[in-house]
Structures are given as structure tokens and as C-alpha cells.
Amino acid sequence: MAKNFVRAIFPGSFDPVTNGHLDVIHRAVPLFDELVVAVVHNSHKNQLFSPKERVDMIAELIADTPNVSVESFDGLTVEYAKKRQANVILRGLRSLTDVQYEFQLAMTNRAVASIETVFIMTSERYGFTSSTLIREIASLGGDLSNLIPQNVQAQLRGRFGD
Ligand code: ADP
């Protein structure tokens, strides 16, 4: 049976991108023909970085990774997936607590748009890393060098000072 071209989108807030997100991206690269990291414009969440700043940080980090790109989108993930002709939504899992919410989201997306979600478990090293905690720790001046890439550290220092 001929295999279809598989384009996956990896939607999320990425405010900011962490080593956990990057770990999922690198694990996903060999599995799909194309991967689009998709930064959502979520006006209801407390944002630290603008969508453009978030996209730019990710773009620097994936510049040398083949078949991966980054862009931002507005509105429903399933509508964006349809527009981009993606066959898969990629999501990362850290823990069992993620599973409950992600399961519900994936079932809903399949029910409304017949799109499959593929989950990748992060390295245990990043199982406790969340963008929310990164923002909090950065605002208090903590050392995040093991959890986020250098360009993100520099941007956070720019926001919060040393
Ligand atoms: P969202 O607001 O959509 O949850 P996030 O940027 O917080 O956006 O997360 C995007 C995706 O990456 C989600 O599937 C989330 O579970 C996953 N993710 C977040 N942090 C990590 C991590 N440390 N390791 C693996 N996956 C993660």
C-alpha cells in the first residue's frame, strides 16, 4: 500500500518554547514527512511574548532541522489543520495528568474534524518543565539553563533583567 505524505502540525502556546517542546520536535522529525510548529494566538491567556517573538525564537532553534517549519495561527486548531492540509496533530505528553486533558482534546478534534492526534512522551528530564513555571522562575531570577535553550534565556533576561 502506498504511503501518503504525512504533514503534522504541533500546535501550542510555546510562551516560551522549552527544552521539553524541542525534545518532542526532535523525536517527531523521523516520523513525519513534514512538521509545522504552530504557535497559537491565545488572547485569553496571560502572554509574556508576542506570537512573533515566540515564532522567532523557535525559528532560530529549528533552522538546521530538516522538514520542520514554524508559523503562527489564529482560531481553532482543527480549522488551521484543514487549511494547512495536515493529517496529524502532534502533542507532547509529560505525565498522566496531561493525559486526561489531552485525551479529551484529541477525542473532540477527531469527532469534529476526523483528524488523528499523535502523542510523543518527552524525555523524563523534561517531565516537569512547563512554560508557566519557566515564566514564574524567570521572573524571580532563577537559573533555567537546563530547561530552556540559550536564546530563550537571553530573551527572558531581556524581560526580567538579570
Ligand atoms: P498549550 O497551551 O496548547 O498546552 P503549550 O506550549 O503549553 O501549549 O504546550 C504545547 C504542547 O507541548 C502540549 O501538547 C503540551 O502537552 C506539550 N508540552 C509542554 N511542555 C512539555 C514538555 N516539557 N515536554 C513535552 N511536551 C510538553
Coordinates of N, CA and C and ligand atoms in Angstrom, one line a residue:
M1 N 0.8 -1.2 0.0 CA 0.0 0.0 0.0 C 0.9 1.3 0.0
A2 N 0.6 2.2 -0.9 CA 1.4 3.4 -1.0 C 1.1 4.2 0.3
K3 N 2.2 4.8 0.8 CA 2.1 5.6 2.0 C 1.8 7.1 1.6
N4 N 0.8 7.7 2.3 CA 0.5 9.1 2.0 C 1.6 10.0 2.6
F5 N 1.7 11.2 2.0 CA 2.6 12.2 2.6 C 1.9 12.6 3.9
V6 N 2.7 12.6 5.0 CA 2.1 12.9 6.3 C 2.7 14.3 6.8
R7 N 1.8 15.2 6.8 CA 2.2 16.5 7.4 C 1.5 16.6 8.8
A8 N 2.4 16.9 9.8 CA 1.9 17.0 11.2 C 2.0 18.5 11.6
I9 N 1.0 18.9 12.4 CA 1.2 20.2 13.0 C 1.4 20.0 14.5
F10 N 2.2 20.8 15.1 CA 2.5 20.7 16.5 C 2.0 22.1 17.1
P11 N 0.7 22.1 17.5 CA 0.2 23.4 18.0 C 0.4 23.6 19.5
G12 N 0.6 24.8 19.9 CA 0.8 25.1 21.3 C 1.0 26.6 21.5
S13 N 1.1 27.0 22.8 CA 1.3 28.4 23.1 C 2.8 28.7 23.0
F14 N 3.7 27.8 23.4 CA 5.1 28.0 23.3 C 5.5 29.4 23.9
D15 N 5.1 29.7 25.1 CA 5.3 31.0 25.6 C 6.1 30.9 26.9
P16 N 7.4 30.6 26.9 CA 8.2 30.4 25.7 C 8.4 28.9 25.4
V17 N 9.1 28.6 24.3 CA 9.5 27.3 23.9 C 10.5 26.8 24.9
T18 N 10.4 25.5 25.3 CA 11.3 24.9 26.3 C 12.0 23.7 25.7
N19 N 13.0 23.2 26.5 CA 13.7 22.0 26.0 C 12.8 20.8 25.9
G20 N 11.7 20.8 26.7 CA 10.7 19.8 26.6 C 10.0 19.8 25.2
H21 N 9.6 21.0 24.7 CA 9.0 21.1 23.4 C 10.0 20.7 22.3
L22 N 11.3 21.1 22.5 CA 12.3 20.8 21.5 C 12.5 19.3 21.4
D23 N 12.5 18.7 22.6 CA 12.7 17.2 22.7 C 11.6 16.5 21.9
V24 N 10.3 17.0 22.0 CA 9.2 16.4 21.3 C 9.4 16.6 19.8
I25 N 9.8 17.8 19.4 CA 10.1 18.1 18.0 C 11.1 17.2 17.4
H26 N 12.2 17.0 18.1 CA 13.3 16.2 17.6 C 12.9 14.7 17.5
R27 N 12.1 14.3 18.4 CA 11.6 12.9 18.3 C 10.7 12.7 17.2
A28 N 9.9 13.8 16.8 CA 8.9 13.7 15.8 C 9.5 13.7 14.4
V29 N 10.6 14.3 14.2 CA 11.2 14.6 12.9 C 11.2 13.3 12.0
P30 N 11.8 12.1 12.6 CA 11.8 11.0 11.7 C 10.5 10.3 11.4
L31 N 9.4 10.7 12.1 CA 8.1 10.1 12.0 C 7.3 10.7 10.9
F32 N 7.5 11.9 10.6 CA 6.6 12.6 9.6 C 7.4 13.1 8.4
D33 N 6.7 13.3 7.3 CA 7.3 13.9 6.1 C 7.6 15.4 6.4
E34 N 6.7 16.0 7.1 CA 6.8 17.4 7.3 C 6.2 17.8 8.7
L35 N 6.8 18.6 9.4 CA 6.3 19.0 10.7 C 6.2 20.6 10.8
V36 N 5.0 21.1 11.1 CA 4.9 22.5 11.2 C 4.6 22.8 12.7
V37 N 5.5 23.6 13.3 CA 5.2 24.0 14.7 C 4.3 25.2 14.6
A38 N 3.2 25.2 15.3 CA 2.2 26.2 15.1 C 1.9 26.9 16.4
V39 N 2.3 28.2 16.4 CA 2.1 29.0 17.6 C 0.8 29.6 17.6
V40 N 0.0 29.3 18.6 CA -1.4 29.8 18.6 C -1.5 31.2 19.3
H41 N -2.3 32.1 18.7 CA -2.5 33.4 19.2 C -3.6 33.2 20.3
N42 N -3.3 33.1 21.5 CA -4.3 32.9 22.5 C -4.5 34.1 23.4
S43 N -5.5 34.9 23.0 CA -5.7 36.2 23.6 C -6.2 36.0 25.1
H44 N -6.8 34.9 25.4 CA -7.3 34.7 26.7 C -6.2 34.4 27.8
K45 N -5.1 33.9 27.3 CA -4.1 33.5 28.3 C -3.2 34.7 28.5
N46 N -2.5 34.7 29.7 CA -1.5 35.7 30.0 C -0.3 35.5 29.2
Q47 N 0.0 36.4 28.3 CA 1.1 36.1 27.4 C 2.3 36.9 27.9
L48 N 3.5 36.3 27.8 CA 4.7 37.0 28.1 C 5.3 37.5 26.8
F49 N 5.4 36.6 25.8 CA 6.0 37.0 24.5 C 4.9 37.1 23.4
S50 N 5.0 38.0 22.5 CA 4.1 38.1 21.4 C 4.2 36.9 20.5
P51 N 3.2 36.6 19.7 CA 3.3 35.4 18.7 C 4.6 35.5 17.9
K52 N 4.9 36.7 17.4 CA 6.0 36.9 16.5 C 7.3 36.6 17.3
E53 N 7.4 37.0 18.5 CA 8.6 36.7 19.3 C 8.8 35.2 19.5
R54 N 7.6 34.6 19.8 CA 7.7 33.1 20.0 C 8.1 32.4 18.8
V55 N 7.5 32.8 17.6 CA 7.9 32.2 16.4 C 9.4 32.4 16.1
D56 N 9.9 33.6 16.3 CA 11.3 33.9 16.0 C 12.2 33.0 16.8
M57 N 11.9 32.9 18.1 CA 12.8 32.0 19.0 C 12.8 30.6 18.5
I58 N 11.6 30.1 18.1 CA 11.6 28.7 17.6 C 12.3 28.6 16.2
A59 N 12.1 29.6 15.4 CA 12.8 29.6 14.1 C 14.3 29.4 14.2
E60 N 14.9 30.2 15.1 CA 16.3 30.1 15.4 C 16.7 28.6 15.7
L61 N 15.9 28.0 16.6 CA 16.2 26.7 17.1 C 16.0 25.6 16.1
I62 N 15.2 25.7 15.1 CA 14.9 24.7 14.2 C 15.6 24.9 12.8
A63 N 16.4 26.0 12.8 CA 16.9 26.4 11.5 C 17.7 25.3 10.8
D64 N 18.3 24.4 11.5 CA 19.1 23.3 10.9 C 18.4 22.0 10.9
T65 N 17.1 22.0 11.3 CA 16.4 20.7 11.4 C 15.6 20.5 10.1
P66 N 15.8 19.5 9.3 CA 15.1 19.3 8.1 C 13.6 19.1 8.2
N67 N 12.9 19.6 7.3 CA 11.4 19.3 7.2 C 10.6 19.9 8.4
V68 N 11.2 20.8 9.1 CA 10.4 21.4 10.2 C 10.3 22.9 9.9
S69 N 9.1 23.5 10.1 CA 9.0 25.0 10.0 C 8.1 25.5 11.1
V70 N 8.0 26.8 11.2 CA 7.2 27.3 12.3 C 6.4 28.5 11.8
E71 N 5.2 28.6 12.2 CA 4.3 29.8 11.9 C 3.3 30.0 13.0
S72 N 2.5 31.0 12.9 CA 1.5 31.2 13.9 C 0.2 31.2 13.3
F73 N -0.8 30.9 14.1 CA -2.2 30.9 13.6 C -3.2 31.4 14.7
D74 N -4.4 31.8 14.2 CA -5.4 32.3 15.0 C -6.6 31.3 14.9
G75 N -7.4 31.2 16.0 CA -8.6 30.5 15.9 C -8.4 29.0 16.2
L76 N -9.4 28.2 15.7 CA -9.4 26.8 16.0 C -8.3 26.0 15.4
T77 N -7.7 25.1 16.2 CA -6.6 24.2 15.7 C -7.1 23.4 14.5
V78 N -8.3 22.8 14.6 CA -8.7 21.9 13.5 C -9.0 22.7 12.2
E79 N -9.4 23.9 12.3 CA -9.5 24.7 11.1 C -8.2 25.0 10.5
Y80 N -7.2 25.3 11.3 CA -5.9 25.6 10.8 C -5.3 24.3 10.2
A81 N -5.5 23.2 10.9 CA -5.0 21.9 10.3 C -5.6 21.6 8.9
K82 N -6.9 22.0 8.8 CA -7.5 21.7 7.5 C -6.9 22.7 6.4
K83 N -6.7 23.9 6.8 CA -6.1 24.9 5.9 C -4.7 24.5 5.4
R84 N -4.0 23.9 6.4 CA -2.6 23.5 6.1 C -2.5 22.1 5.5
Q85 N -3.7 21.5 5.3 CA -3.8 20.1 4.8 C -2.9 19.2 5.6
A86 N -3.0 19.3 6.9 CA -2.3 18.4 7.8 C -3.1 17.2 8.1
N87 N -2.5 16.0 8.2 CA -3.2 14.8 8.5 C -3.1 14.4 10.0
V88 N -2.2 15.1 10.7 CA -1.9 14.7 12.1 C -1.7 15.9 12.9
I89 N -2.3 15.9 14.2 CA -1.9 16.9 15.2 C -1.0 16.2 16.1
L90 N 0.2 16.8 16.4 CA 1.1 16.3 17.3 C 1.0 17.0 18.6
R91 N 1.0 16.2 19.7 CA 1.1 16.8 21.1 C 2.1 16.1 21.9
G92 N 2.6 16.8 22.9 CA 3.6 16.2 23.8 C 2.9 15.8 25.1
L93 N 3.5 14.8 25.7 CA 2.9 14.3 27.0 C 4.1 14.3 28.0
R94 N 3.8 14.8 29.2 CA 4.7 14.8 30.3 C 4.4 13.8 31.3
S95 N 3.1 13.7 31.6 CA 2.7 12.9 32.8 C 1.3 12.4 32.6
L96 N 0.9 11.6 33.6 CA -0.5 11.2 33.5 C -1.5 12.3 33.6
T97 N -1.1 13.3 34.3 CA -2.0 14.5 34.4 C -2.3 15.1 33.0
D98 N -1.3 15.1 32.2 CA -1.5 15.7 30.8 C -2.5 14.8 30.1
V99 N -2.5 13.5 30.3 CA -3.2 12.5 29.5 C -4.7 12.8 29.5
Q100 N -5.2 13.1 30.7 CA -6.7 13.3 30.8 C -7.2 14.5 29.9
Y101 N -6.5 15.6 30.0 CA -6.9 16.8 29.2 C -6.6 16.5 27.7
E102 N -5.4 15.9 27.4 CA -5.1 15.7 26.0 C -6.0 14.7 25.4
F103 N -6.4 13.7 26.1 CA -7.3 12.7 25.6 C -8.6 13.3 25.2
Q104 N -9.2 14.2 26.0 CA -10.4 14.8 25.8 C -10.3 15.7 24.5
L105 N -9.2 16.4 24.4 CA -8.9 17.3 23.3 C -8.9 16.5 22.0
A106 N -8.1 15.4 22.1 CA -7.9 14.6 20.9 C -9.2 14.0 20.4
M107 N -10.0 13.5 21.4 CA -11.3 12.9 21.0 C -12.2 13.9 20.4
T108 N -12.2 15.1 20.9 CA -13.0 16.2 20.4 C -12.6 16.5 19.0
N109 N -11.3 16.7 18.8 CA -10.8 17.0 17.5 C -11.1 16.0 16.4
R110 N -11.1 14.7 16.9 CA -11.4 13.6 15.9 C -12.9 13.6 15.6
A111 N -13.7 13.9 16.7 CA -15.2 13.9 16.4 C -15.6 15.0 15.5
V112 N -15.0 16.2 15.7 CA -15.4 17.4 14.9 C -14.7 17.5 13.5
A113 N -13.5 16.9 13.4 CA -12.8 17.1 12.2 C -12.1 15.9 11.6
S114 N -12.4 14.7 12.2 CA -11.8 13.5 11.7 C -10.3 13.5 11.6
I115 N -9.6 14.2 12.5 CA -8.2 14.3 12.5 C -7.6 13.5 13.6
E116 N -6.5 12.8 13.4 CA -5.9 12.0 14.4 C -4.8 12.8 15.1
T117 N -4.7 12.5 16.4 CA -3.6 13.1 17.2 C -2.6 12.1 17.6
V118 N -1.3 12.4 17.4 CA -0.3 11.5 17.8 C 0.5 12.2 19.0
F119 N 0.7 11.3 20.0 CA 1.4 11.8 21.2 C 2.8 11.3 21.3
I120 N 3.7 12.2 21.7 CA 5.1 11.8 22.0 C 5.4 12.1 23.4
M121 N 5.9 11.1 24.1 CA 6.3 11.4 25.5 C 7.7 12.0 25.5
T122 N 7.8 13.0 26.3 CA 9.0 13.7 26.5 C 10.0 12.9 27.3
S123 N 11.3 13.3 27.1 CA 12.3 12.7 28.0 C 12.0 13.0 29.5
E124 N 12.3 12.0 30.3 CA 11.9 12.2 31.7 C 12.6 13.5 32.3
R125 N 13.7 13.9 31.7 CA 14.4 15.1 32.2 C 13.5 16.3 32.1
Y126 N 12.5 16.3 31.2 CA 11.7 17.5 31.0 C 10.3 17.3 31.4
G127 N 10.1 16.2 32.1 CA 8.7 15.8 32.6 C 8.1 16.9 33.5
F128 N 8.9 17.7 34.1 CA 8.3 18.7 35.0 C 8.4 20.1 34.4
T129 N 8.8 20.2 33.2 CA 9.0 21.6 32.6 C 7.7 22.1 32.0
S130 N 7.3 23.2 32.4 CA 6.2 23.9 31.7 C 6.5 25.3 31.5
S131 N 5.9 25.9 30.4 CA 6.2 27.3 30.1 C 5.7 28.2 31.2
T132 N 4.7 27.8 31.9 CA 4.1 28.6 33.0 C 5.2 28.7 34.1
L133 N 5.7 27.6 34.5 CA 6.8 27.6 35.6 C 8.0 28.3 35.1
I134 N 8.4 28.1 33.9 CA 9.6 28.9 33.3 C 9.4 30.4 33.5
R135 N 8.2 30.8 33.1 CA 7.9 32.3 33.3 C 8.0 32.7 34.7
E136 N 7.5 31.9 35.6 CA 7.5 32.3 37.0 C 8.9 32.3 37.6
I137 N 9.7 31.2 37.3 CA 11.0 31.1 37.8 C 11.9 32.3 37.2
A138 N 11.7 32.6 35.9 CA 12.5 33.6 35.3 C 12.2 35.0 35.9
S139 N 10.9 35.2 36.3 CA 10.6 36.5 36.9 C 11.2 36.6 38.2
L140 N 11.5 35.5 38.9 CA 12.2 35.6 40.2 C 13.7 35.4 40.1
G141 N 14.2 35.4 38.9 CA 15.7 35.4 38.7 C 16.3 34.0 38.8
G142 N 15.6 32.9 38.8 CA 16.2 31.6 38.9 C 17.0 31.1 37.7
D143 N 17.8 30.1 37.9 CA 18.7 29.6 36.9 C 17.9 28.5 36.1
L144 N 17.7 28.7 34.8 CA 16.9 27.8 34.0 C 17.7 27.2 32.9
S145 N 19.1 27.2 33.0 CA 19.9 26.8 31.9 C 19.7 25.3 31.5
N146 N 19.2 24.5 32.4 CA 19.0 23.1 32.0 C 17.6 22.9 31.3
L147 N 16.8 23.8 31.4 CA 15.4 23.6 30.9 C 15.0 24.3 29.7
I148 N 15.7 25.4 29.3 CA 15.4 26.2 28.1 C 16.6 26.5 27.3
P149 N 16.5 26.7 26.0 CA 17.6 27.0 25.2 C 18.2 28.4 25.5
Q150 N 19.4 28.6 25.0 CA 20.1 29.8 25.3 C 19.4 31.1 24.8
N151 N 18.9 31.0 23.6 CA 18.2 32.2 23.0 C 17.0 32.6 23.8
V152 N 16.3 31.6 24.4 CA 15.2 31.8 25.2 C 15.6 32.5 26.6
Q153 N 16.7 31.9 27.1 CA 17.3 32.5 28.3 C 17.6 34.0 28.1
A154 N 18.2 34.3 27.0 CA 18.5 35.7 26.7 C 17.3 36.6 26.6
Q155 N 16.3 36.1 25.9 CA 15.0 36.9 25.8 C 14.4 37.1 27.2
L156 N 14.4 36.0 28.1 CA 13.8 36.2 29.4 C 14.6 37.2 30.2
R157 N 16.0 37.2 30.1 CA 16.8 38.1 30.8 C 16.4 39.6 30.3
G158 N 16.1 39.7 29.0 CA 15.7 41.0 28.5 C 14.4 41.5 29.1
R159 N 13.5 40.5 29.4 CA 12.2 40.9 30.0 C 12.4 41.2 31.5
F160 N 13.1 40.4 32.2 CA 13.1 40.5 33.7 C 14.4 41.0 34.2
G161 N 15.4 41.2 33.4 CA 16.7 41.7 33.9 C 17.4 40.5 34.5
D162 N 18.7 40.7 34.9 CA 19.5 39.6 35.4 C 19.1 39.2 36.9
Ligands
ADP1 P1 -0.9 24.6 25.2 O1 -1.3 26.0 25.7 O2 -1.5 24.3 23.9 O3 -0.9 23.5 26.2 P2 2.0 24.5 25.4 O4 3.0 25.4 24.8 O5 1.9 24.6 26.9 O6 0.6 24.9 24.7 O7 2.2 23.0 25.0 C1 2.2 22.6 23.7 C2 2.3 21.1 23.7 O8 3.6 20.7 24.2 C3 1.3 20.4 24.5 O9 1.0 19.1 23.9 C4 2.0 20.1 25.8 O10 1.5 19.0 26.5 C5 3.4 19.8 25.3 N1 4.4 20.1 26.3 C6 4.5 21.2 27.1 N2 5.6 21.1 27.9 C7 6.2 19.9 27.5 C8 7.4 19.2 28.0 N3 8.2 19.7 29.0 N4 7.7 18.0 27.4 C9 6.9 17.6 26.4 N5 5.8 18.1 26.0 C10 5.4 19.3 26.5

